[in-house]
PDB file of C-alpha atoms and ligand atoms in Angstrom:
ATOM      1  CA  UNK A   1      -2.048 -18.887   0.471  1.00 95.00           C
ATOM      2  CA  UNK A   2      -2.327 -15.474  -1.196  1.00 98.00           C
ATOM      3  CA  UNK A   3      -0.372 -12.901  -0.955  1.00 98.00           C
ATOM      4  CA  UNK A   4      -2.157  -9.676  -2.575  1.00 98.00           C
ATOM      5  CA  UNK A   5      -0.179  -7.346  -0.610  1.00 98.00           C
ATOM      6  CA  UNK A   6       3.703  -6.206  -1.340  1.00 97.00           C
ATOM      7  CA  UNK A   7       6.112  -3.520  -1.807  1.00 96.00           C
ATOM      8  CA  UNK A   8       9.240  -3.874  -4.294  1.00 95.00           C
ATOM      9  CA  UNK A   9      12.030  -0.951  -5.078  1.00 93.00           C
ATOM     10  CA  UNK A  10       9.246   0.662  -7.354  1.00 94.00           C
ATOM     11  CA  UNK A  11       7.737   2.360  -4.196  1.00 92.00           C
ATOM     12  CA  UNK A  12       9.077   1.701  -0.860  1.00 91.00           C
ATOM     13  CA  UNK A  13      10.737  -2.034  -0.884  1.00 92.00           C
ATOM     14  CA  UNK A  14      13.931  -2.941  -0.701  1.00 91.00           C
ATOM     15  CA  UNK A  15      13.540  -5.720  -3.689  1.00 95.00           C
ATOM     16  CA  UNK A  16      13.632  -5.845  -6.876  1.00 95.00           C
ATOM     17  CA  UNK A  17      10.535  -7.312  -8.521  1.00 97.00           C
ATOM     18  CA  UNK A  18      12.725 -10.734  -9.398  1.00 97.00           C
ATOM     19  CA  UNK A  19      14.046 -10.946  -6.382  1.00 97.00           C
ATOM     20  CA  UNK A  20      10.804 -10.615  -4.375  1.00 97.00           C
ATOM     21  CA  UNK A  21       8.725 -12.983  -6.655  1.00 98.00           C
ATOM     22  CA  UNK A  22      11.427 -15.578  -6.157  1.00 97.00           C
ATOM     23  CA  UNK A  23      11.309 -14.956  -2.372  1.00 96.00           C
ATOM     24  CA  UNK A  24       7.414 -15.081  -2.682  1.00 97.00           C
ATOM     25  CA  UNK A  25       7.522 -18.737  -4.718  1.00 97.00           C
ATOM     26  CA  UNK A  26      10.256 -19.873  -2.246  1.00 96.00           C
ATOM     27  CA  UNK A  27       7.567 -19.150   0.368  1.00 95.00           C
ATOM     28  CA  UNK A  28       5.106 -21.699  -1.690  1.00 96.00           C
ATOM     29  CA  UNK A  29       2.440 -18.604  -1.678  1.00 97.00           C
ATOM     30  CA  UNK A  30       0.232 -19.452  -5.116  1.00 97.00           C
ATOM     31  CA  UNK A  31      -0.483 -16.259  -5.924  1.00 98.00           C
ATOM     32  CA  UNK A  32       0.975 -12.231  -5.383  1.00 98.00           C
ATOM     33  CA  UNK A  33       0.112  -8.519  -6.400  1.00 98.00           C
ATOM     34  CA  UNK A  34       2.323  -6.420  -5.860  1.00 98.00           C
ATOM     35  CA  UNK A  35       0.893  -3.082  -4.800  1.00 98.00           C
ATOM     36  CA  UNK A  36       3.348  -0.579  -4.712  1.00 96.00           C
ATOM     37  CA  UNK A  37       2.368   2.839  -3.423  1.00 96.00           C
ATOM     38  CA  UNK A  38       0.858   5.021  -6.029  1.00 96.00           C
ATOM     39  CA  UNK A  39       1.763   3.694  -9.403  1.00 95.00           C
ATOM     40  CA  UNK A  40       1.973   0.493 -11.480  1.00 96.00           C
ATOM     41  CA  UNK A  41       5.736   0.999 -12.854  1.00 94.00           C
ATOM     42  CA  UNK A  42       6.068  -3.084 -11.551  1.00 95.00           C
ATOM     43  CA  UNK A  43       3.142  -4.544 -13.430  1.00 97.00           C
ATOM     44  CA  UNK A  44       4.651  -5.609 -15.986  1.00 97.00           C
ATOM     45  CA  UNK A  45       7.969  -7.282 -14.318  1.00 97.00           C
ATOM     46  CA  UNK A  46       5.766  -8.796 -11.776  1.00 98.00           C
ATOM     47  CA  UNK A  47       3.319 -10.421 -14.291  1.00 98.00           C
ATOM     48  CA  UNK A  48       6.724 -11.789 -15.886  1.00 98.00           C
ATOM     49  CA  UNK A  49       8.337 -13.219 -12.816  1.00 98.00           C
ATOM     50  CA  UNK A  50       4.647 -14.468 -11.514  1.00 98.00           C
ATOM     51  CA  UNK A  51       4.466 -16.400 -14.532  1.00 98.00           C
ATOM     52  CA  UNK A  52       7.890 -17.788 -14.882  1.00 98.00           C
ATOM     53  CA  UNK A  53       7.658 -19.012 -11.267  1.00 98.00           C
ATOM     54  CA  UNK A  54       3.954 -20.036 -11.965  1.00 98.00           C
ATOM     55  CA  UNK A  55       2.280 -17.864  -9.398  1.00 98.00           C
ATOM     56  CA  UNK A  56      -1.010 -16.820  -9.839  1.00 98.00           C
ATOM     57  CA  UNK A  57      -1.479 -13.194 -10.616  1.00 98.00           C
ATOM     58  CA  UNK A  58      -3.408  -9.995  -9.962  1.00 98.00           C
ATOM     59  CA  UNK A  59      -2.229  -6.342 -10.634  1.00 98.00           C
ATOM     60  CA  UNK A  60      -2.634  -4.159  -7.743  1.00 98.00           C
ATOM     61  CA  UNK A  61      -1.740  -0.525  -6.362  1.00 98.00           C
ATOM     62  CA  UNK A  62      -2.105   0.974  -2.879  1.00 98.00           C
ATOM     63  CA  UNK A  63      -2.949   4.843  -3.013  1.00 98.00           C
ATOM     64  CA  UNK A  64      -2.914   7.099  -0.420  1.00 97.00           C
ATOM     65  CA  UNK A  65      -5.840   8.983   1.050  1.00 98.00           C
ATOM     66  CA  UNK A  66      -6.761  11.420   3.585  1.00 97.00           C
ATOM     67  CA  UNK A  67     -10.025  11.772   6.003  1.00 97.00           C
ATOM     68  CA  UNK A  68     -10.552  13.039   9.440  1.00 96.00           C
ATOM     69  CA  UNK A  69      -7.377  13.617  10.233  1.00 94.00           C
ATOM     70  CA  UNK A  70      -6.302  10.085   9.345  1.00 96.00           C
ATOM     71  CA  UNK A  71      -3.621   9.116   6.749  1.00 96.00           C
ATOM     72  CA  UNK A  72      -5.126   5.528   5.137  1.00 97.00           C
ATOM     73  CA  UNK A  73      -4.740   3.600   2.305  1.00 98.00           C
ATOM     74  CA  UNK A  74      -6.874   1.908  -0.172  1.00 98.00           C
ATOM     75  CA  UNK A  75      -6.030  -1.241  -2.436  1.00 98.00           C
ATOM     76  CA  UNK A  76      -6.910  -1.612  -6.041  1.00 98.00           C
ATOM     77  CA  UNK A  77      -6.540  -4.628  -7.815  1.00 98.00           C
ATOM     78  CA  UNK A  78      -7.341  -5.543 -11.255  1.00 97.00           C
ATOM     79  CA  UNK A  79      -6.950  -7.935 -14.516  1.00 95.00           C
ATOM     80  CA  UNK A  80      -6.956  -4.869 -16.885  1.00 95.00           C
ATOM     81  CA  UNK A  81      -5.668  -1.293 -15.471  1.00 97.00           C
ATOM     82  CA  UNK A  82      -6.553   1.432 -17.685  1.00 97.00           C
ATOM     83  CA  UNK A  83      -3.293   3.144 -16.716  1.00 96.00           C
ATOM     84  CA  UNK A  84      -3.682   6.424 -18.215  1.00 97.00           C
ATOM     85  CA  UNK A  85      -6.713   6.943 -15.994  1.00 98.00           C
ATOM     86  CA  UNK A  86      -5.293   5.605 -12.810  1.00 97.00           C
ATOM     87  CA  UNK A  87      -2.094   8.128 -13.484  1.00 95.00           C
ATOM     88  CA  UNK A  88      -3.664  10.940 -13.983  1.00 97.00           C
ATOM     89  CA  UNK A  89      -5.945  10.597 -10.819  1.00 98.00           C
ATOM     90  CA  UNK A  90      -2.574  10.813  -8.997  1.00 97.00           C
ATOM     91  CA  UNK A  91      -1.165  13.565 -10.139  1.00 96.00           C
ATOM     92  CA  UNK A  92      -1.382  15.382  -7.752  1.00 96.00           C
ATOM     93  CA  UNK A  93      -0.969  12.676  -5.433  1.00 96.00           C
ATOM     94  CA  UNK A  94       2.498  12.927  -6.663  1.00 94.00           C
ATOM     95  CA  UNK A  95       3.622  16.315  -6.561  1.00 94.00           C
ATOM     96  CA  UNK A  96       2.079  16.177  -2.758  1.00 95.00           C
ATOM     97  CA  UNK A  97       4.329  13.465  -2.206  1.00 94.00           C
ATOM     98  CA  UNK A  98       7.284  15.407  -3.464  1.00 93.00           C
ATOM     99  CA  UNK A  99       6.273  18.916  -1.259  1.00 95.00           C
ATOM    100  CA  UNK A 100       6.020  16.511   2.099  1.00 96.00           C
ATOM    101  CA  UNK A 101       9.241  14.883   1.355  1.00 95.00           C
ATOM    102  CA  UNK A 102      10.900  18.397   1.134  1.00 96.00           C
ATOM    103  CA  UNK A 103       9.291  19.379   4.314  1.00 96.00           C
ATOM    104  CA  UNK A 104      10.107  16.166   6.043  1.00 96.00           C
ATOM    105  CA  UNK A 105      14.001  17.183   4.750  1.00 96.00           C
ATOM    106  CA  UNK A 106      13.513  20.348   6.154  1.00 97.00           C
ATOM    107  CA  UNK A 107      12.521  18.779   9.779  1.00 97.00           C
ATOM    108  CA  UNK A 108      15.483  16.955   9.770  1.00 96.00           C
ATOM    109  CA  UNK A 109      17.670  19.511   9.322  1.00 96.00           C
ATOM    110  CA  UNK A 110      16.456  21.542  12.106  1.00 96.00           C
ATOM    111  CA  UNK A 111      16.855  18.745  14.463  1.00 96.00           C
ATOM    112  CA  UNK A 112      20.375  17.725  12.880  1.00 96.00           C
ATOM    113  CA  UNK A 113      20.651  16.007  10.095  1.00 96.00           C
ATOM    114  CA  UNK A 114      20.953  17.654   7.420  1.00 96.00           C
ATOM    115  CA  UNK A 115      19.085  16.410   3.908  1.00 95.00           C
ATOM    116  CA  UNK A 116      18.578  17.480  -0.001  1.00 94.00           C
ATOM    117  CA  UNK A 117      15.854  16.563  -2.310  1.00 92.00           C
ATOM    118  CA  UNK A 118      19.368  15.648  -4.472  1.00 91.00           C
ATOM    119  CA  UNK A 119      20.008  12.785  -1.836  1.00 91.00           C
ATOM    120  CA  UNK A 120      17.110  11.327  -2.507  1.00 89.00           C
ATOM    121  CA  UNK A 121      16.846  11.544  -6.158  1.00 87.00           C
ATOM    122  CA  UNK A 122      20.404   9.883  -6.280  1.00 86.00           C
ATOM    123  CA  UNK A 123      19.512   7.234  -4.005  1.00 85.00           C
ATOM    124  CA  UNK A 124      16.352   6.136  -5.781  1.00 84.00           C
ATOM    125  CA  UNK A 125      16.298   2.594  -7.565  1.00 82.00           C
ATOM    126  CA  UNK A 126      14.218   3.641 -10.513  1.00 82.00           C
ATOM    127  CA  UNK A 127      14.562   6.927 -11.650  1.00 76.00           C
ATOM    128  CA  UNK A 128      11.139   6.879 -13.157  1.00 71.00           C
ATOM    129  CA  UNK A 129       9.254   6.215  -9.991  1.00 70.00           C
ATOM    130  CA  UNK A 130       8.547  10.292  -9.491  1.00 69.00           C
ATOM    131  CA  UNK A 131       7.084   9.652  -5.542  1.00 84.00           C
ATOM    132  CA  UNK A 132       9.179  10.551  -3.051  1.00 89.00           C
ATOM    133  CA  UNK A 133       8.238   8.758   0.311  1.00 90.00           C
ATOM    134  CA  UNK A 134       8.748   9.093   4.191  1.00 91.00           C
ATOM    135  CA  UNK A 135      11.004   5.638   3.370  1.00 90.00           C
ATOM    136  CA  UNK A 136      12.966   7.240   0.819  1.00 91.00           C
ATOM    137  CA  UNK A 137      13.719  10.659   3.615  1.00 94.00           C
ATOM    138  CA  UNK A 138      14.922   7.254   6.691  1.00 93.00           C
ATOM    139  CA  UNK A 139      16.813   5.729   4.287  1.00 91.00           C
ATOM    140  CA  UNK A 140      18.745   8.862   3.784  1.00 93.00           C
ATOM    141  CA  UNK A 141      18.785   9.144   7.505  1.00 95.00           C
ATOM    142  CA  UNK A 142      20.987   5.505   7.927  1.00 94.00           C
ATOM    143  CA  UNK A 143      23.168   6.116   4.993  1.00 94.00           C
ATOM    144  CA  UNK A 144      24.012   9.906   5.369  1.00 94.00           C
ATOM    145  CA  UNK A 145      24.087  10.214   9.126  1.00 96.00           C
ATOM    146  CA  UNK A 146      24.275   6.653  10.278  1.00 96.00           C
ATOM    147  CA  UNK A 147      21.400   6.231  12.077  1.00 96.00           C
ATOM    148  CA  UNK A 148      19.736   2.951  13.000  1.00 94.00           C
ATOM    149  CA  UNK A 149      17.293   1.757  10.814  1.00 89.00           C
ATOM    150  CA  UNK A 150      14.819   1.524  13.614  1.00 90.00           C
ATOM    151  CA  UNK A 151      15.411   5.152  14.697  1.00 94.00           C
ATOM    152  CA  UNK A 152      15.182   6.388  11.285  1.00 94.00           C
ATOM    153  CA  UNK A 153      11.778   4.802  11.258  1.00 92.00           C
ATOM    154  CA  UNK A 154      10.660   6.307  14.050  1.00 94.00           C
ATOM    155  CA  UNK A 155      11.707   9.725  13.601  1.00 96.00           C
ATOM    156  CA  UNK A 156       9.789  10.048   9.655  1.00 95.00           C
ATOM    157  CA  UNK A 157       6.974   7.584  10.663  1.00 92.00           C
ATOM    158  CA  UNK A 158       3.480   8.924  12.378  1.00 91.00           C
ATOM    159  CA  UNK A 159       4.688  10.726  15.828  1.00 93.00           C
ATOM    160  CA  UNK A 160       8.178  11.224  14.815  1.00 96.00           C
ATOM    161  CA  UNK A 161      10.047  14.468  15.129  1.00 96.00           C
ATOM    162  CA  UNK A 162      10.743  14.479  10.887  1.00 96.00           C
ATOM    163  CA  UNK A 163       7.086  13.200   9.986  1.00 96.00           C
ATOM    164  CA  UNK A 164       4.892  15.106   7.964  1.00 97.00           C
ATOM    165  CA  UNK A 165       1.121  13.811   7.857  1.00 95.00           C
ATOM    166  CA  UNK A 166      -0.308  13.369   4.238  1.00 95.00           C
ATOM    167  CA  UNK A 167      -2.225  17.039   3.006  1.00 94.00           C
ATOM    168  CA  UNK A 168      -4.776  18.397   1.206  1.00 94.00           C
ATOM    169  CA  UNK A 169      -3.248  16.462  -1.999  1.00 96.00           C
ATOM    170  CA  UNK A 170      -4.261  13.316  -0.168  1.00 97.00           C
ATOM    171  CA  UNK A 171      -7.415  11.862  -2.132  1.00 98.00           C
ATOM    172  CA  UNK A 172     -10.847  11.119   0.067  1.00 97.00           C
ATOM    173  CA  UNK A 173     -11.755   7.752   0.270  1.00 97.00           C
ATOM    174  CA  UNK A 174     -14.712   8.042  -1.764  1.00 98.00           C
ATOM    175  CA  UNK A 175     -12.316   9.702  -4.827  1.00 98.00           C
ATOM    176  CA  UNK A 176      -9.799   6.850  -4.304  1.00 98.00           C
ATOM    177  CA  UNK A 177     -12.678   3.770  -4.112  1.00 98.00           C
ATOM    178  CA  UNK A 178     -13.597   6.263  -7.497  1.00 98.00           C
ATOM    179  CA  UNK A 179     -10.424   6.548  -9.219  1.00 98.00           C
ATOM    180  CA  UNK A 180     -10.096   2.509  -8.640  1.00 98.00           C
ATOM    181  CA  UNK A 181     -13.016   2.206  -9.993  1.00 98.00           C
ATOM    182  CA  UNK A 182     -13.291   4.199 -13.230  1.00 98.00           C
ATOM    183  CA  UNK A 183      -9.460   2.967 -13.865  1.00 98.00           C
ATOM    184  CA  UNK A 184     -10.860  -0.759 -13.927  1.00 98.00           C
ATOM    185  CA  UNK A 185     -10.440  -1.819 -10.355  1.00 98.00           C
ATOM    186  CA  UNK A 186     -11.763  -2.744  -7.174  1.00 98.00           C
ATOM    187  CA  UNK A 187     -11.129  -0.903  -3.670  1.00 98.00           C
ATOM    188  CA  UNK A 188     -10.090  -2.475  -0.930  1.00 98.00           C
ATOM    189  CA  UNK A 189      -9.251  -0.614   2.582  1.00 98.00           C
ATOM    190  CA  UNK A 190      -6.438  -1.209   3.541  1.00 98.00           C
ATOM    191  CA  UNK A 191      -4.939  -2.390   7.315  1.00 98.00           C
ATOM    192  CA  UNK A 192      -7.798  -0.678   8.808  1.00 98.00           C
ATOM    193  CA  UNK A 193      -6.196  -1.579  12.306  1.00 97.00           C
ATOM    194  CA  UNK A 194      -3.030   1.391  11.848  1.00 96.00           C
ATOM    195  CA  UNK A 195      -6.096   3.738  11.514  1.00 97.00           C
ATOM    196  CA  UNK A 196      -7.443   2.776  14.969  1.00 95.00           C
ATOM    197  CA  UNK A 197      -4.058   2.261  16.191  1.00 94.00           C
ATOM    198  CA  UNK A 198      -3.261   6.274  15.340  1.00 93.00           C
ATOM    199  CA  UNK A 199      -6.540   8.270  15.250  1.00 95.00           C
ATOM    200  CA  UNK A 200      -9.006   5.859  17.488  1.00 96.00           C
ATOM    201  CA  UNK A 201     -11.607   3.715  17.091  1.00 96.00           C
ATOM    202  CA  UNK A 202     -14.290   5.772  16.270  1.00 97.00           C
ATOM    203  CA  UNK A 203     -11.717   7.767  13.722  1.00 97.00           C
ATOM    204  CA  UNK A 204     -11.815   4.312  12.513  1.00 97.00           C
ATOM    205  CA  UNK A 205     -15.578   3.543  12.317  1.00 97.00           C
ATOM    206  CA  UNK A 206     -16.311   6.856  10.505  1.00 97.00           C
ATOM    207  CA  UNK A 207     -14.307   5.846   7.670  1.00 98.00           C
ATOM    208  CA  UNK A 208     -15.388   2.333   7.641  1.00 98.00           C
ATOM    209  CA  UNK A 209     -19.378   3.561   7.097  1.00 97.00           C
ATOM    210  CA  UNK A 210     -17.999   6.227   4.608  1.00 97.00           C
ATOM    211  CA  UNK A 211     -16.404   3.249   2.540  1.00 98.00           C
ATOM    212  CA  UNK A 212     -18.957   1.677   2.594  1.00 98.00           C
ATOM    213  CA  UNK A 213     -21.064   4.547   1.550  1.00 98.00           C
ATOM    214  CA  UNK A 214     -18.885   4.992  -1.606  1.00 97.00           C
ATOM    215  CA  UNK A 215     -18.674   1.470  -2.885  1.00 98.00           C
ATOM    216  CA  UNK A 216     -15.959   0.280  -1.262  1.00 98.00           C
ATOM    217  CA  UNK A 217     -15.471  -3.171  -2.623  1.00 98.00           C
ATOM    218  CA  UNK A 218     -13.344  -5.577   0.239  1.00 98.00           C
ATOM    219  CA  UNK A 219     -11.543  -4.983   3.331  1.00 98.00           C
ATOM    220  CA  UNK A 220      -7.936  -6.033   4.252  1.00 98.00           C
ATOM    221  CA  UNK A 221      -8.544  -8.387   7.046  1.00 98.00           C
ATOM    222  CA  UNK A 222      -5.377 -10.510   7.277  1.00 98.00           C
ATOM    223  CA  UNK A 223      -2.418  -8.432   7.662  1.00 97.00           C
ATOM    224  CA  UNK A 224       0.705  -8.523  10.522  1.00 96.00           C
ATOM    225  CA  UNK A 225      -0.276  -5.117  11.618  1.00 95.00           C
ATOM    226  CA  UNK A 226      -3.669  -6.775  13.298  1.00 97.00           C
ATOM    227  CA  UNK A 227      -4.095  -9.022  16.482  1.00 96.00           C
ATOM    228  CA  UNK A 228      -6.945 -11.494  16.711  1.00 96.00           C
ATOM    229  CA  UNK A 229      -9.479  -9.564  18.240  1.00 96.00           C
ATOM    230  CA  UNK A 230      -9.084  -6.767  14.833  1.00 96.00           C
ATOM    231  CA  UNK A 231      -9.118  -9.545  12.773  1.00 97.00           C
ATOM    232  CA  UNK A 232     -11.962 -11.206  13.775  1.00 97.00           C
ATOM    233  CA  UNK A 233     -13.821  -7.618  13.737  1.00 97.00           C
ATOM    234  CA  UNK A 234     -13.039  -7.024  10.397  1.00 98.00           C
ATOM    235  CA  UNK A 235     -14.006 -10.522   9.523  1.00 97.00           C
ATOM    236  CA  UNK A 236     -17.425  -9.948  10.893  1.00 98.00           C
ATOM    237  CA  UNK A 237     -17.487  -6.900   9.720  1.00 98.00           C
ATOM    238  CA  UNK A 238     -17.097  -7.547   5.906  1.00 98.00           C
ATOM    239  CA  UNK A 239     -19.639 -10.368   6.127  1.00 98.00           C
ATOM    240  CA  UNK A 240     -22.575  -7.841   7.568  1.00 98.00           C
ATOM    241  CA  UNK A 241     -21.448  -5.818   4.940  1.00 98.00           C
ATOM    242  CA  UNK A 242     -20.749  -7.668   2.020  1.00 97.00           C
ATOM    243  CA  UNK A 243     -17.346  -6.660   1.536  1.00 98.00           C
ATOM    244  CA  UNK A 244     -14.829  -9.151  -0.386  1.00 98.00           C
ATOM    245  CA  UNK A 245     -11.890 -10.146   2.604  1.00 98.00           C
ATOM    246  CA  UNK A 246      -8.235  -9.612   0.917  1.00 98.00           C
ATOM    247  CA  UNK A 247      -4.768 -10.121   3.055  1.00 98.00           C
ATOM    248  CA  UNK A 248      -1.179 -10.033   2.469  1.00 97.00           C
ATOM    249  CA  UNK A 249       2.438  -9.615   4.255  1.00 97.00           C
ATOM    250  CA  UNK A 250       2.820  -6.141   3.626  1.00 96.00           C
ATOM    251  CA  UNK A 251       6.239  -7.059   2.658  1.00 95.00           C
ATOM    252  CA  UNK A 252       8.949  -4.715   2.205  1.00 93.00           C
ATOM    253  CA  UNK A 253      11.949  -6.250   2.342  1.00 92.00           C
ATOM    254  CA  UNK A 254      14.155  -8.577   4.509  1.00 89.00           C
ATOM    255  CA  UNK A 255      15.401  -6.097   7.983  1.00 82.00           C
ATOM    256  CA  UNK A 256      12.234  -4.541   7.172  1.00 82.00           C
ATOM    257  CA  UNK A 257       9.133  -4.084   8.663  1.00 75.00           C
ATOM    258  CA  UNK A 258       6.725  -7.013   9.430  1.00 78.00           C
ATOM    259  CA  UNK A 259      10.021  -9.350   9.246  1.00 76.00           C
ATOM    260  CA  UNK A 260       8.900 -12.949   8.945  1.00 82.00           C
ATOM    261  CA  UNK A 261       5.208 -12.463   7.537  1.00 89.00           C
ATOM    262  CA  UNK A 262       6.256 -13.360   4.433  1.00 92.00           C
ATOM    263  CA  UNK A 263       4.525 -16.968   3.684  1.00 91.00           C
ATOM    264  CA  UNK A 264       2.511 -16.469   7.277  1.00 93.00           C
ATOM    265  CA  UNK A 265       0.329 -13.784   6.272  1.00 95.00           C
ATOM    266  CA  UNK A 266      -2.119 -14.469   3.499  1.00 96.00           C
ATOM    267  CA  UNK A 267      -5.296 -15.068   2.143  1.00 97.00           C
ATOM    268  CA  UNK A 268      -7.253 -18.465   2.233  1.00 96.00           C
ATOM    269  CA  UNK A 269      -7.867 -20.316  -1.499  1.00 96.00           C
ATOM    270  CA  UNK A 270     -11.451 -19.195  -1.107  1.00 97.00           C
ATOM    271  CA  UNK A 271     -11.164 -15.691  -0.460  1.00 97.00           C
ATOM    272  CA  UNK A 272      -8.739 -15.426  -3.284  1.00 97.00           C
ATOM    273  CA  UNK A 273     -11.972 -17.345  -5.165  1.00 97.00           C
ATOM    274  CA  UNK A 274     -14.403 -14.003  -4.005  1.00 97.00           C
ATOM    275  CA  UNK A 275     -11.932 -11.368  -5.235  1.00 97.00           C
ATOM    276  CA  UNK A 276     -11.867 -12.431  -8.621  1.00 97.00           C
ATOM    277  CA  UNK A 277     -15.709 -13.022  -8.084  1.00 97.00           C
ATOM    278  CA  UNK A 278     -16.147  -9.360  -7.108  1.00 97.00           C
ATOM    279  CA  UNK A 279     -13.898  -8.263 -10.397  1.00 97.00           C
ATOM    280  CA  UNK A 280     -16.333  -9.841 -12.840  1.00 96.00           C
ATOM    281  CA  UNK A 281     -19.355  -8.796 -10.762  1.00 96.00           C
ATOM    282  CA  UNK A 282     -17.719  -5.164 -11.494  1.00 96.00           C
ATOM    283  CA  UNK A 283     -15.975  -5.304 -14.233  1.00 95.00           C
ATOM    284  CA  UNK A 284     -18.181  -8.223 -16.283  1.00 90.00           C
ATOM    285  CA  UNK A 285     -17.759  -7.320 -20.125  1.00 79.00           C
ATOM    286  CA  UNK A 286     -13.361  -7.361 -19.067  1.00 70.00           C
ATOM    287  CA  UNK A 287     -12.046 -10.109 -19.878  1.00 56.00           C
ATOM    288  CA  UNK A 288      -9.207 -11.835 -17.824  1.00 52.00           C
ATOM    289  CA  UNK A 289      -6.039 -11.611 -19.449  1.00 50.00           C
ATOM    290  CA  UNK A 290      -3.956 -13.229 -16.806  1.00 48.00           C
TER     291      UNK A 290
HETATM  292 ZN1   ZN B 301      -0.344   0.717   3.587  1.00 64.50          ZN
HETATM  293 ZN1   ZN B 302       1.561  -1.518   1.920  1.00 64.50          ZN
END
């Protein structure tokens, strides 16, 4: 199987890119992206590793967006980024990041546990990686006041007493599926079952349409967040619509998350076959230089 969705110590993974590329080929998957939240500072390590463990490989990011009420994420993927573009579309992406991790701090101190933006800083993996997320605030939480990793979770993750939703910084769909788009990429939304798991189903059915509305190219159907029943919804619904069907682990680390998904949940040979499909129907003068 595929696996076109995973986190590494770039966003909000505990691996390096070697280490989770060797965990990944371990697994026999065939091929990976790596889609770390809101910039490509792996793509070039992962192409590297891919190809030294003779993976198949696709570039991919996950950026953050905000619509009724709903935090959600969109999936690019792509054989030739134009990076420049993709940065500067989240710019301010970034700095929002970096104002909700200071107000997440700030929730945590009033209920006890007391946090800098300096702990953070000092505890990231890659200083150049300028997004501060929820992850980065619970990590804090374990290592500064010993709390359990699961607790930590809880308290900076959606209904938790240090969470912060995303803000008006957050893109719309329709300017993420855009900024994908224009950078060289195709959209893809992402575990669409957390959105009905938080906000509802009909939360959830508004966005769909609007996605679809604004080009959206595939939907993440295969993912550990989703039981059967979502997953055979989505798979119906991305054949009525003619969306491309992606999946992946959501990997973020061993202790982590979605333990155990890692090999389990992918994406079939053929789908794999549609996505690159759906990149030269977009994209068809680019050539593949993977
Ligand atoms: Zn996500
Ligand atoms: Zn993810």
């Amino acid at each position: 199987m595929y696996d076109l969705h995973l986190h590494s110590s770039y966003s909000d993974g505990d691996q390096s890119i070697s280490e989770l590329v060797a965990a990944l080929a371990a697994a026999e998957v065939r091929g990976i992206s790596v889609t770390d939240h809101n910039g490509l500072w792996g793509d070039a390590e992962a192409a590297a590793a891919a190809a030294e463990h003779d993976l198949e490989y696709i570039a991919g990011i996950e950026i953050s967006a905000r619509a009724h009420g709903a935090d959600l994420h969109i999936l690019g993927y792509s054989h030739a980024w134009q990076a420049q573009v993709l940065a500067a579309g989240l710019q301010d992406t970034r700095s929002g990041y970096e104002r909700r991790a200071k107000r997440m701090i700030e929730l945590c101190t009033e209920v006890g546990y007391a946090l800098t933006i300096d702990d953070l800083t000092a505890a990231r993996s890659h200083q150049q990686q300028p997004v501060y997320m929820a992850y980065d605030v619970g990590r804090m939480l374990t290592r500064k006041h010993g709390l359990a990793v699961a607790e930590a979770r809880k308290l900076t993750s959606h209904g938790g007493s240090c969470h912060v939703s995303y803000g008006e910084w957050a893109l719309t769909p329709q300017a993420a599926v855009d900024l994908i788009h224009d950078a060289g990429g195709i959209a893809v939304f992402a575990h669409p079952g957390t959105v009905s798991y938080e906000e509802g189903d009909d939360t959830l059915n508004t966005i769909l349409a609007e996605l679809v509305a604004a080009t959206v190219d595939g939907v993440e159907v295969y993912h550990p967040f989703h039981d059967s029943i979502t997953t055979a919804h989505l798979q119906q619904y991305a054949q009525q619509h003619e969306l491309v069907v992606t999946g992946g682990s959501d990997w973020h680390g061993p202790g982590r998350y979605h333990e155990g998904s890692l090999g389990k949940i992918g994406l079939p040979d053929e789908d794999w076959v549609r996505v690159g499909q759906r990149l030269q129907a977009r994209f068809p003068q680019a050539a593949s230089t993977h």
